[in-house]
Amino acid sequence: GPTGKCIQTNQVQLPYYCQCPDGQNTVFKCADPNPCQPNPCGPGHCEVTTNLLNGYICRCHDGTIQMTNCSIPKNPCASLPCGLQGRCLSLAAAPKGYMCMCHSDGITFTTIDTCP
């Protein structure tokens, strides 16, 4: 198979065999590698999926699904929670993990949610 290396021998009974990445040798096709071995999700659970290029998703303990290791913190500002008028500041100590710097009528103020 595409994952193995074909080794030719000088034996009539066994002219070749496949050397597989997992260390096994076989006269058949090598098994497709499991993208969840070793677990790329860290503390999360890895699930094989054929819908994605990397071949897996990570189900994290906080209920989220990520494409990468669950121990890598998500950027709370990625979804633009402060709107287009505000500036999001990632802040672990804040209740939602971020604070918004808002500008209204020449005044700058902060809020823990969104800018009005």
CSV table of C-alpha atoms in Angstrom, one decimal:
chain,number,residue,atom,x,y,z
A,1,GLY,CA,0.0,0.0,0.0
A,2,PRO,CA,1.0,3.7,-0.1
A,3,THR,CA,2.0,3.6,3.5
A,4,GLY,CA,4.4,0.7,3.2
A,5,LYS,CA,7.8,0.0,1.5
A,6,CYS,CA,8.1,-2.9,-0.8
A,7,ILE,CA,11.1,-5.1,-0.1
A,8,GLN,CA,12.3,-7.6,-2.8
A,9,THR,CA,13.8,-10.9,-1.7
A,10,ASN,CA,15.8,-13.5,-3.5
A,11,GLN,CA,13.4,-16.3,-2.5
A,12,VAL,CA,11.1,-18.0,-5.0
A,13,GLN,CA,8.4,-18.6,-2.3
A,14,LEU,CA,8.4,-15.0,-1.1
A,15,PRO,CA,9.7,-12.6,-3.9
A,16,TYR,CA,8.7,-9.5,-1.9
A,17,TYR,CA,7.1,-8.3,1.3
A,18,CYS,CA,5.8,-5.0,2.6
A,19,GLN,CA,7.6,-3.2,5.5
A,20,CYS,CA,5.0,-1.1,7.3
A,21,PRO,CA,5.5,2.1,9.3
A,22,ASP,CA,4.3,0.4,12.5
A,23,GLY,CA,7.2,-2.1,12.2
A,24,GLN,CA,5.2,-5.0,10.9
A,25,ASN,CA,6.1,-7.0,7.8
A,26,THR,CA,3.3,-8.5,5.6
A,27,VAL,CA,2.7,-9.9,2.2
A,28,PHE,CA,-0.6,-7.9,2.2
A,29,LYS,CA,-1.3,-4.2,2.2
A,30,CYS,CA,-0.1,-2.2,5.2
A,31,ALA,CA,-2.9,-0.9,7.4
A,32,ASP,CA,-3.7,2.8,7.1
A,33,PRO,CA,-2.1,4.8,9.9
A,34,ASN,CA,-4.4,5.9,12.7
A,35,PRO,CA,-4.2,9.7,13.1
A,36,CYS,CA,-5.2,9.3,16.7
A,37,GLN,CA,-2.1,7.3,17.6
A,38,PRO,CA,-0.4,8.8,19.5
A,39,ASN,CA,-3.2,11.0,20.8
A,40,PRO,CA,-2.7,14.5,19.3
A,41,CYS,CA,-5.4,16.0,21.5
A,42,GLY,CA,-3.5,16.1,24.7
A,43,PRO,CA,-6.1,15.9,27.6
A,44,GLY,CA,-9.0,15.6,25.0
A,45,HIS,CA,-10.4,12.6,23.2
A,46,CYS,CA,-9.3,12.0,19.6
A,47,GLU,CA,-12.0,10.9,17.0
A,48,VAL,CA,-11.1,9.7,13.5
A,49,THR,CA,-13.0,11.5,10.8
A,50,THR,CA,-12.6,11.3,7.0
A,51,ASN,CA,-14.2,14.8,6.5
A,52,LEU,CA,-11.0,16.7,7.5
A,53,LEU,CA,-7.6,16.8,5.9
A,54,ASN,CA,-5.8,15.9,9.2
A,55,GLY,CA,-8.2,12.9,9.7
A,56,TYR,CA,-9.3,13.7,13.2
A,57,ILE,CA,-11.1,16.1,15.6
A,58,CYS,CA,-10.4,16.7,19.3
A,59,ARG,CA,-13.3,16.6,21.8
A,60,CYS,CA,-12.2,18.6,24.7
A,61,HIS,CA,-13.3,18.3,28.3
A,62,ASP,CA,-14.9,21.7,28.2
A,63,GLY,CA,-17.4,20.5,25.6
A,64,THR,CA,-15.7,22.2,22.6
A,65,ILE,CA,-14.4,20.5,19.5
A,66,GLN,CA,-11.0,21.6,18.2
A,67,MET,CA,-8.7,20.7,15.3
A,68,THR,CA,-5.7,20.8,17.5
A,69,ASN,CA,-4.5,19.9,21.0
A,70,CYS,CA,-7.1,20.6,23.7
A,71,SER,CA,-4.5,22.0,26.1
A,72,ILE,CA,-3.8,24.9,23.7
A,73,PRO,CA,-6.0,27.7,25.0
A,74,LYS,CA,-8.6,29.1,22.5
A,75,ASN,CA,-8.4,32.8,21.6
A,76,PRO,CA,-11.5,34.4,23.3
A,77,CYS,CA,-11.2,37.3,20.9
A,78,ALA,CA,-11.3,35.3,17.7
A,79,SER,CA,-15.1,35.6,17.4
A,80,LEU,CA,-15.0,39.4,17.7
A,81,PRO,CA,-17.2,39.5,20.9
A,82,CYS,CA,-16.7,43.2,21.3
A,83,GLY,CA,-18.2,44.0,17.9
A,84,LEU,CA,-16.5,46.0,15.2
A,85,GLN,CA,-16.5,49.2,17.2
A,86,GLY,CA,-14.7,47.8,20.3
A,87,ARG,CA,-11.2,46.3,20.9
A,88,CYS,CA,-11.0,42.9,22.5
A,89,LEU,CA,-8.3,42.2,25.1
A,90,SER,CA,-7.6,38.6,26.0
A,91,LEU,CA,-7.5,38.5,29.8
A,92,ALA,CA,-7.6,35.2,31.6
A,93,ALA,CA,-8.8,36.8,34.9
A,94,ALA,CA,-11.9,38.2,33.3
A,95,PRO,CA,-15.2,36.3,33.7
A,96,LYS,CA,-15.4,35.4,30.0
A,97,GLY,CA,-11.6,35.4,29.4
A,98,TYR,CA,-11.6,38.8,27.7
A,99,MET,CA,-12.5,42.5,28.3
A,100,CYS,CA,-13.8,45.0,25.7
A,101,MET,CA,-12.4,48.5,25.3
A,102,CYS,CA,-15.2,50.5,23.9
A,103,HIS,CA,-15.3,54.0,22.4
A,104,SER,CA,-18.5,56.1,22.4
A,105,ASP,CA,-18.9,59.8,22.1
A,106,GLY,CA,-15.2,60.4,22.7
A,107,ILE,CA,-15.2,58.3,25.9
A,108,THR,CA,-13.2,55.1,26.2
A,109,PHE,CA,-14.4,52.6,28.7
A,110,THR,CA,-14.2,48.9,29.4
A,111,THR,CA,-16.9,46.3,29.7
A,112,ILE,CA,-16.9,42.5,30.4
A,113,ASP,CA,-19.3,41.7,27.6
A,114,THR,CA,-19.8,43.7,24.3
A,115,CYS,CA,-19.6,47.3,23.3
A,116,PRO,CA,-23.0,49.1,22.9
